[in-house]
Amino acid sequence: MTTLIMSPVTMGVPEAYHGYAPTHLLAVDPHLGTMEDYKTLVSEAHKRGLKVILDLVLNHTGPVFEYKEGSTWRGMNGEAKEIGPWERELFPLEMKDPKHFTRRGVIDNWSDHDQAQYGDFPPNYRHWATENPETQGLLIQVASWWLKESDVDGVRLDAIRHMNPGFVKRFSKEIKEYAGSLGKKNFLVLGENSTGVDGEVAKDLELGTDSGYNYPEYRRQSFALHGKAPTRQLEESFNAARNALGASLSRIVRFIDNHDTYRFLRQGEPEAILRPAFAFLLFSMGFPLVYYGAEQAFRQI
């Protein structure tokens, strides 16, 4: 192993154990420890020759406010929704301003482009206005702060399909320039897009991200790797990805499971199917990602 990709460590609401509901963008969640603990972890990893990638949630916050007229999706016609009471404090304080949120309500149709790019994640995770240059600048400052404070070697940019493409492009350029100014010449921006379309992964790379998740192949290959479909589907999947991504396929993150999917092994399946799946994962083109516990044959409950 050469790199650790960690779940978000940013302070969020207590019930969001997964870390994807941040409320204090400049603090470590106390149930994980302190910023000093995180710095120590990164330092100790570096001593062992390991890189550390920070999972950074810049698409949305946790449930920090309510709307005066409810959270139902409003659409792009007319004014944005008016914010009612703030339910929680939000830091940094500069971002506690309605102009930094899209304020269109909660997504109820993920296939609708406007909802996907401007809507709040259910039930009440409020969406940053990543089309706003001022908001973009503040989010990039947040990322730069984490980089300087913690000395991480890359960021996993969560949910980029829901962000303004211009922001993703600006973020990728400016954060890598800032990393370079700190002496990090090979800083990695890993874009997370749970799409099933190879071409969308290719478009993300055109925005300046260095890598992405190979979700399209994960979805095409799973049945064959579980022994429930012909193995020729693995070759067909690879050919489809190579046609869309070309040489870029070699820098895409490949996985058989991760924290957003079911574990590879399901209840009742023989542990033996994990061995060829791992062989396929580790020796296929791209960066192999091993989800913690998979190496111990953890199962989906």
mmCIF file of C-alpha atoms in Angstrom:
data_model
loop_
_atom_site.group_PDB
_atom_site.id
_atom_site.type_symbol
_atom_site.label_atom_id
_atom_site.label_comp_id
_atom_site.label_asym_id
_atom_site.label_seq_id
_atom_site.Cartn_x
_atom_site.Cartn_y
_atom_site.Cartn_z
ATOM 1 C CA MET A 1 0.000 0.000 0.000
ATOM 2 C CA THR A 2 1.240 3.485 -0.826
ATOM 3 C CA THR A 3 -1.637 5.827 0.022
ATOM 4 C CA LEU A 4 -4.356 6.284 2.656
ATOM 5 C CA ILE A 5 -7.676 7.778 1.599
ATOM 6 C CA MET A 6 -9.513 8.668 4.775
ATOM 7 C CA SER A 7 -13.138 9.474 5.399
ATOM 8 C CA PRO A 8 -13.857 13.159 6.085
ATOM 9 C CA VAL A 9 -12.464 14.378 9.401
ATOM 10 C CA THR A 10 -14.205 17.780 9.292
ATOM 11 C CA MET A 11 -16.484 18.625 12.219
ATOM 12 C CA GLY A 12 -20.124 17.913 11.432
ATOM 13 C CA VAL A 13 -23.414 17.050 13.066
ATOM 14 C CA PRO A 14 -23.077 14.182 15.580
ATOM 15 C CA GLU A 15 -25.614 11.933 13.868
ATOM 16 C CA ALA A 16 -23.693 12.059 10.572
ATOM 17 C CA TYR A 17 -21.121 9.464 11.635
ATOM 18 C CA HIS A 18 -19.897 9.229 8.032
ATOM 19 C CA GLY A 19 -18.525 12.787 8.012
ATOM 20 C CA TYR A 20 -20.463 14.105 5.019
ATOM 21 C CA ALA A 21 -22.474 16.748 6.870
ATOM 22 C CA PRO A 22 -19.847 19.373 7.786
ATOM 23 C CA THR A 23 -20.685 22.397 9.897
ATOM 24 C CA HIS A 24 -17.217 23.657 10.887
ATOM 25 C CA LEU A 25 -15.024 23.533 7.810
ATOM 26 C CA LEU A 26 -11.870 24.440 9.736
ATOM 27 C CA ALA A 27 -11.964 21.906 12.571
ATOM 28 C CA VAL A 28 -11.529 18.197 13.174
ATOM 29 C CA ASP A 29 -14.602 16.397 14.466
ATOM 30 C CA PRO A 30 -13.994 15.868 18.206
ATOM 31 C CA HIS A 31 -15.228 12.270 18.155
ATOM 32 C CA LEU A 32 -12.210 11.502 15.962
ATOM 33 C CA GLY A 33 -9.702 13.563 17.928
ATOM 34 C CA THR A 34 -7.976 16.900 17.482
ATOM 35 C CA MET A 35 -6.133 18.667 14.692
ATOM 36 C CA GLU A 36 -2.900 17.728 16.461
ATOM 37 C CA ASP A 37 -3.954 14.072 16.298
ATOM 38 C CA TYR A 38 -4.588 14.413 12.579
ATOM 39 C CA LYS A 39 -1.241 16.118 12.002
ATOM 40 C CA THR A 40 0.458 13.304 13.900
ATOM 41 C CA LEU A 41 -1.285 10.689 11.785
ATOM 42 C CA VAL A 42 -0.160 12.376 8.560
ATOM 43 C CA SER A 43 3.382 12.792 9.882
ATOM 44 C CA GLU A 44 3.617 9.154 10.955
ATOM 45 C CA ALA A 45 2.280 8.032 7.577
ATOM 46 C CA HIS A 46 4.939 10.118 5.823
ATOM 47 C CA LYS A 47 7.659 8.511 7.960
ATOM 48 C CA ARG A 48 6.499 5.171 6.592
ATOM 49 C CA GLY A 49 6.531 6.343 2.988
ATOM 50 C CA LEU A 50 2.738 6.626 2.794
ATOM 51 C CA LYS A 51 0.782 9.470 1.208
ATOM 52 C CA VAL A 52 -2.447 10.736 2.784
ATOM 53 C CA ILE A 53 -5.468 12.009 0.849
ATOM 54 C CA LEU A 54 -8.038 14.181 2.633
ATOM 55 C CA ASP A 55 -11.692 13.586 1.766
ATOM 56 C CA LEU A 56 -12.962 17.161 1.418
ATOM 57 C CA VAL A 57 -16.710 17.898 1.346
ATOM 58 C CA LEU A 58 -17.163 21.176 -0.553
ATOM 59 C CA ASN A 59 -20.472 20.459 -2.293
ATOM 60 C CA HIS A 60 -22.726 20.978 0.716
ATOM 61 C CA THR A 61 -22.960 21.545 4.461
ATOM 62 C CA GLY A 62 -24.914 19.687 7.067
ATOM 63 C CA PRO A 63 -28.430 20.803 8.151
ATOM 64 C CA VAL A 64 -27.461 24.334 9.183
ATOM 65 C CA PHE A 65 -30.709 26.144 8.328
ATOM 66 C CA GLU A 66 -34.344 25.686 7.368
ATOM 67 C CA TYR A 67 -36.307 27.399 4.613
ATOM 68 C CA LYS A 68 -39.220 29.638 5.469
ATOM 69 C CA GLU A 69 -41.454 27.834 2.951
ATOM 70 C CA GLY A 70 -40.174 24.290 3.396
ATOM 71 C CA SER A 71 -37.537 22.269 1.550
ATOM 72 C CA THR A 72 -39.529 21.165 -1.512
ATOM 73 C CA TRP A 73 -37.629 21.648 -4.775
ATOM 74 C CA ARG A 74 -38.517 25.028 -6.270
ATOM 75 C CA GLY A 75 -36.828 24.894 -9.661
ATOM 76 C CA MET A 76 -34.706 27.520 -11.363
ATOM 77 C CA ASN A 77 -37.507 29.926 -12.246
ATOM 78 C CA GLY A 78 -37.990 32.835 -9.892
ATOM 79 C CA GLU A 79 -36.118 33.823 -6.772
ATOM 80 C CA ALA A 80 -34.149 31.439 -4.604
ATOM 81 C CA LYS A 81 -35.804 30.283 -1.382
ATOM 82 C CA GLU A 82 -35.627 32.519 1.648
ATOM 83 C CA ILE A 83 -33.693 31.160 4.591
ATOM 84 C CA GLY A 84 -35.527 30.862 7.875
ATOM 85 C CA PRO A 85 -33.908 30.080 11.217
ATOM 86 C CA TRP A 86 -30.319 28.880 11.388
ATOM 87 C CA GLU A 87 -30.370 25.531 13.142
ATOM 88 C CA ARG A 88 -26.629 25.303 13.781
ATOM 89 C CA GLU A 89 -23.584 27.515 13.759
ATOM 90 C CA LEU A 90 -21.548 27.454 10.577
ATOM 91 C CA PHE A 91 -17.841 28.166 10.359
ATOM 92 C CA PRO A 92 -16.021 29.969 8.934
ATOM 93 C CA LEU A 93 -18.451 32.780 9.680
ATOM 94 C CA GLU A 94 -17.815 34.444 6.299
ATOM 95 C CA MET A 95 -19.783 31.611 4.714
ATOM 96 C CA LYS A 96 -22.872 32.082 6.874
ATOM 97 C CA ASP A 97 -24.561 34.176 4.211
ATOM 98 C CA PRO A 98 -27.526 33.225 1.983
ATOM 99 C CA LYS A 99 -25.600 34.252 -1.153
ATOM 100 C CA HIS A 100 -23.272 31.298 -0.664
ATOM 101 C CA PHE A 101 -26.111 28.744 -1.019
ATOM 102 C CA THR A 102 -28.138 27.801 -4.105
ATOM 103 C CA ARG A 103 -31.357 27.729 -2.004
ATOM 104 C CA ARG A 104 -33.519 25.809 -4.478
ATOM 105 C CA GLY A 105 -34.731 23.076 -2.153
ATOM 106 C CA VAL A 106 -34.097 19.353 -1.847
ATOM 107 C CA ILE A 107 -33.465 17.045 -4.809
ATOM 108 C CA ASP A 108 -36.369 14.728 -5.604
ATOM 109 C CA ASN A 109 -35.236 13.686 -9.093
ATOM 110 C CA TRP A 110 -31.544 12.861 -9.394
ATOM 111 C CA SER A 111 -31.813 12.559 -13.191
ATOM 112 C CA ASP A 112 -32.852 16.206 -13.542
ATOM 113 C CA HIS A 113 -29.746 18.267 -14.399
ATOM 114 C CA ASP A 114 -30.847 21.399 -12.546
ATOM 115 C CA GLN A 115 -31.663 19.472 -9.404
ATOM 116 C CA ALA A 116 -28.417 17.532 -9.555
ATOM 117 C CA GLN A 117 -26.359 20.731 -9.798
ATOM 118 C CA TYR A 118 -28.354 23.135 -7.613
ATOM 119 C CA GLY A 119 -30.383 21.000 -5.211
ATOM 120 C CA ASP A 120 -29.791 20.098 -1.575
ATOM 121 C CA PHE A 121 -28.981 16.490 -0.753
ATOM 122 C CA PRO A 122 -31.849 14.840 1.145
ATOM 123 C CA PRO A 123 -32.946 15.332 3.796
ATOM 124 C CA ASN A 124 -31.474 18.784 4.504
ATOM 125 C CA TYR A 125 -27.806 19.069 3.487
ATOM 126 C CA ARG A 126 -27.590 22.613 2.127
ATOM 127 C CA HIS A 127 -25.886 23.101 -1.216
ATOM 128 C CA TRP A 128 -23.066 25.601 -1.728
ATOM 129 C CA ALA A 129 -23.435 28.021 -4.634
ATOM 130 C CA THR A 130 -20.334 26.760 -6.416
ATOM 131 C CA GLU A 131 -21.293 28.852 -9.451
ATOM 132 C CA ASN A 132 -20.636 32.003 -7.370
ATOM 133 C CA PRO A 133 -16.998 33.186 -7.758
ATOM 134 C CA GLU A 134 -16.956 34.550 -4.215
ATOM 135 C CA THR A 135 -18.150 31.225 -2.824
ATOM 136 C CA GLN A 136 -15.577 29.436 -4.958
ATOM 137 C CA GLY A 137 -12.806 31.564 -3.492
ATOM 138 C CA LEU A 138 -13.841 30.871 0.091
ATOM 139 C CA LEU A 139 -14.045 27.107 -0.510
ATOM 140 C CA ILE A 140 -10.584 27.137 -2.087
ATOM 141 C CA GLN A 141 -9.304 29.025 0.968
ATOM 142 C CA VAL A 142 -10.749 26.287 3.176
ATOM 143 C CA ALA A 143 -8.971 23.604 1.154
ATOM 144 C CA SER A 144 -5.714 25.571 1.190
ATOM 145 C CA TRP A 145 -5.935 25.898 4.986
ATOM 146 C CA TRP A 146 -6.270 22.134 5.387
ATOM 147 C CA LEU A 147 -3.327 21.561 3.069
ATOM 148 C CA LYS A 148 -1.056 23.950 4.967
ATOM 149 C CA GLU A 149 -2.169 22.796 8.425
ATOM 150 C CA SER A 150 -2.153 19.042 7.914
ATOM 151 C CA ASP A 151 0.476 18.508 5.173
ATOM 152 C CA VAL A 152 -1.757 16.092 3.229
ATOM 153 C CA ASP A 153 -0.697 14.976 -0.232
ATOM 154 C CA GLY A 154 -4.011 15.199 -2.051
ATOM 155 C CA VAL A 155 -7.730 15.720 -1.745
ATOM 156 C CA ARG A 156 -10.699 13.587 -2.630
ATOM 157 C CA LEU A 157 -13.250 16.064 -3.963
ATOM 158 C CA ASP A 158 -16.614 14.597 -3.039
ATOM 159 C CA ALA A 159 -19.661 14.738 -5.340
ATOM 160 C CA ILE A 160 -18.165 16.725 -8.219
ATOM 161 C CA ARG A 161 -21.072 15.927 -10.544
ATOM 162 C CA HIS A 162 -23.177 18.156 -8.310
ATOM 163 C CA MET A 163 -20.748 21.082 -8.496
ATOM 164 C CA ASN A 164 -20.388 23.838 -11.049
ATOM 165 C CA PRO A 165 -17.804 22.589 -13.612
ATOM 166 C CA GLY A 166 -16.123 25.988 -13.588
ATOM 167 C CA PHE A 167 -15.518 25.634 -9.867
ATOM 168 C CA VAL A 168 -14.012 22.158 -10.263
ATOM 169 C CA LYS A 169 -11.669 23.529 -12.929
ATOM 170 C CA ARG A 170 -10.685 26.559 -10.850
ATOM 171 C CA PHE A 171 -10.284 24.488 -7.693
ATOM 172 C CA SER A 172 -8.048 21.910 -9.393
ATOM 173 C CA LYS A 173 -5.800 24.591 -10.863
ATOM 174 C CA GLU A 174 -5.488 26.807 -7.790
ATOM 175 C CA ILE A 175 -5.099 24.106 -5.143
ATOM 176 C CA LYS A 176 -2.324 22.439 -7.152
ATOM 177 C CA GLU A 177 -0.603 25.792 -7.602
ATOM 178 C CA TYR A 178 -0.830 26.403 -3.860
ATOM 179 C CA ALA A 179 0.462 22.904 -3.125
ATOM 180 C CA GLY A 180 3.390 23.608 -5.435
ATOM 181 C CA SER A 181 4.195 26.767 -3.494
ATOM 182 C CA LEU A 182 4.505 24.564 -0.387
ATOM 183 C CA GLY A 183 6.862 22.199 -2.169
ATOM 184 C CA LYS A 184 4.273 19.573 -3.109
ATOM 185 C CA LYS A 185 4.892 19.091 -6.812
ATOM 186 C CA ASN A 186 2.749 15.996 -7.247
ATOM 187 C CA PHE A 187 -0.425 16.973 -5.366
ATOM 188 C CA LEU A 188 -3.408 14.796 -6.311
ATOM 189 C CA VAL A 189 -6.995 15.917 -6.905
ATOM 190 C CA LEU A 190 -9.252 12.848 -6.953
ATOM 191 C CA GLY A 191 -12.763 13.590 -8.211
ATOM 192 C CA GLU A 192 -15.647 11.468 -6.972
ATOM 193 C CA ASN A 193 -18.444 11.024 -9.490
ATOM 194 C CA SER A 194 -20.671 7.967 -9.026
ATOM 195 C CA THR A 195 -21.699 7.980 -12.668
ATOM 196 C CA GLY A 196 -22.254 4.903 -14.779
ATOM 197 C CA VAL A 197 -20.998 6.626 -17.951
ATOM 198 C CA ASP A 198 -17.325 6.370 -18.969
ATOM 199 C CA GLY A 199 -17.501 9.624 -20.909
ATOM 200 C CA GLU A 200 -18.455 11.566 -17.775
ATOM 201 C CA VAL A 201 -15.329 10.325 -16.017
ATOM 202 C CA ALA A 202 -13.313 11.506 -19.017
ATOM 203 C CA LYS A 203 -14.949 14.960 -18.859
ATOM 204 C CA ASP A 204 -14.027 15.270 -15.186
ATOM 205 C CA LEU A 205 -10.377 14.765 -16.097
ATOM 206 C CA GLU A 206 -10.679 17.543 -18.658
ATOM 207 C CA LEU A 207 -11.584 19.886 -15.787
ATOM 208 C CA GLY A 208 -8.153 19.352 -14.268
ATOM 209 C CA THR A 209 -8.734 16.548 -11.787
ATOM 210 C CA ASP A 210 -5.911 14.025 -11.778
ATOM 211 C CA SER A 211 -8.004 10.931 -11.245
ATOM 212 C CA GLY A 212 -11.526 9.687 -10.667
ATOM 213 C CA TYR A 213 -13.379 6.601 -9.541
ATOM 214 C CA ASN A 214 -14.024 3.902 -12.109
ATOM 215 C CA TYR A 215 -17.697 3.556 -11.220
ATOM 216 C CA PRO A 216 -18.808 2.583 -14.735
ATOM 217 C CA GLU A 217 -16.544 -0.468 -14.752
ATOM 218 C CA TYR A 218 -17.417 -1.326 -11.148
ATOM 219 C CA ARG A 219 -21.062 -1.566 -12.156
ATOM 220 C CA ARG A 220 -20.346 -3.574 -15.309
ATOM 221 C CA GLN A 221 -17.920 -6.021 -13.700
ATOM 222 C CA SER A 222 -19.573 -6.903 -10.411
ATOM 223 C CA PHE A 223 -21.717 -9.803 -11.645
ATOM 224 C CA ALA A 224 -18.815 -11.467 -13.459
ATOM 225 C CA LEU A 225 -16.504 -11.101 -10.452
ATOM 226 C CA HIS A 226 -19.170 -12.747 -8.300
ATOM 227 C CA GLY A 227 -19.359 -15.649 -10.732
ATOM 228 C CA LYS A 228 -22.867 -14.748 -11.865
ATOM 229 C CA ALA A 229 -22.065 -13.616 -15.426
ATOM 230 C CA PRO A 230 -19.619 -14.626 -18.191
ATOM 231 C CA THR A 231 -16.035 -13.475 -17.661
ATOM 232 C CA ARG A 232 -16.057 -11.977 -21.169
ATOM 233 C CA GLN A 233 -17.951 -9.093 -19.573
ATOM 234 C CA LEU A 234 -14.684 -8.082 -17.883
ATOM 235 C CA GLU A 235 -12.956 -7.749 -21.251
ATOM 236 C CA GLU A 236 -15.915 -5.950 -22.789
ATOM 237 C CA SER A 237 -15.988 -3.547 -19.860
ATOM 238 C CA PHE A 238 -12.279 -2.837 -20.160
ATOM 239 C CA ASN A 239 -12.591 -2.157 -23.886
ATOM 240 C CA ALA A 240 -15.471 0.250 -23.322
ATOM 241 C CA ALA A 241 -13.500 2.163 -20.681
ATOM 242 C CA ARG A 242 -10.350 2.259 -22.822
ATOM 243 C CA ASN A 243 -12.299 3.603 -25.792
ATOM 244 C CA ALA A 244 -13.658 6.456 -23.676
ATOM 245 C CA LEU A 245 -10.611 7.252 -21.555
ATOM 246 C CA GLY A 246 -7.635 6.194 -23.656
ATOM 247 C CA ALA A 247 -4.330 6.438 -21.803
ATOM 248 C CA SER A 248 -6.099 8.189 -18.901
ATOM 249 C CA LEU A 249 -7.519 4.822 -17.857
ATOM 250 C CA SER A 250 -4.153 4.086 -16.244
ATOM 251 C CA ARG A 251 -4.705 6.821 -13.633
ATOM 252 C CA ILE A 252 -8.300 6.015 -12.667
ATOM 253 C CA VAL A 253 -9.079 4.492 -9.251
ATOM 254 C CA ARG A 254 -10.382 0.948 -9.626
ATOM 255 C CA PHE A 255 -12.278 -0.853 -6.850
ATOM 256 C CA ILE A 256 -14.474 -3.857 -6.114
ATOM 257 C CA ASP A 257 -16.147 -2.094 -3.173
ATOM 258 C CA ASN A 258 -15.872 1.139 -1.220
ATOM 259 C CA HIS A 259 -17.648 3.109 1.507
ATOM 260 C CA ASP A 260 -20.458 4.145 -0.864
ATOM 261 C CA THR A 261 -21.248 0.617 -2.101
ATOM 262 C CA TYR A 262 -22.088 -2.780 -0.679
ATOM 263 C CA ARG A 263 -19.108 -4.818 0.444
ATOM 264 C CA PHE A 264 -17.913 -7.246 -2.208
ATOM 265 C CA LEU A 265 -18.673 -10.342 -0.137
ATOM 266 C CA ARG A 266 -22.356 -10.813 0.633
ATOM 267 C CA GLN A 267 -23.872 -13.108 3.219
ATOM 268 C CA GLY A 268 -23.782 -16.723 2.066
ATOM 269 C CA GLU A 269 -21.177 -16.234 -0.660
ATOM 270 C CA PRO A 270 -18.016 -18.381 -0.497
ATOM 271 C CA GLU A 271 -14.946 -16.483 0.649
ATOM 272 C CA ALA A 272 -13.001 -18.091 -2.205
ATOM 273 C CA ILE A 273 -14.501 -15.681 -4.771
ATOM 274 C CA LEU A 274 -12.636 -12.828 -3.089
ATOM 275 C CA ARG A 275 -9.198 -14.096 -4.152
ATOM 276 C CA PRO A 276 -9.681 -13.859 -7.960
ATOM 277 C CA ALA A 277 -11.534 -10.571 -7.486
ATOM 278 C CA PHE A 278 -8.533 -9.148 -5.639
ATOM 279 C CA ALA A 279 -6.193 -10.477 -8.307
ATOM 280 C CA PHE A 280 -8.272 -8.761 -10.960
ATOM 281 C CA LEU A 281 -8.340 -5.539 -8.927
ATOM 282 C CA LEU A 282 -4.625 -5.408 -8.199
ATOM 283 C CA PHE A 283 -3.385 -6.306 -11.669
ATOM 284 C CA SER A 284 -5.845 -4.397 -13.841
ATOM 285 C CA MET A 285 -5.087 -1.016 -15.361
ATOM 286 C CA GLY A 286 -5.483 1.889 -12.953
ATOM 287 C CA PHE A 287 -4.922 2.565 -9.255
ATOM 288 C CA PRO A 288 -6.304 -0.302 -7.125
ATOM 289 C CA LEU A 289 -8.265 0.795 -4.053
ATOM 290 C CA VAL A 290 -8.725 -1.666 -1.196
ATOM 291 C CA TYR A 291 -11.615 -0.749 1.091
ATOM 292 C CA TYR A 292 -10.685 -1.400 4.709
ATOM 293 C CA GLY A 293 -11.819 -4.790 5.929
ATOM 294 C CA ALA A 294 -12.004 -6.316 2.457
ATOM 295 C CA GLU A 295 -8.551 -7.825 3.022
ATOM 296 C CA GLN A 296 -10.085 -9.589 6.058
ATOM 297 C CA ALA A 297 -13.099 -10.773 4.053
ATOM 298 C CA PHE A 298 -15.583 -8.507 5.835
ATOM 299 C CA ARG A 299 -19.098 -9.156 4.557
ATOM 300 C CA GLN A 300 -22.110 -7.026 3.800
ATOM 301 C CA ILE A 301 -24.696 -7.549 6.509
#
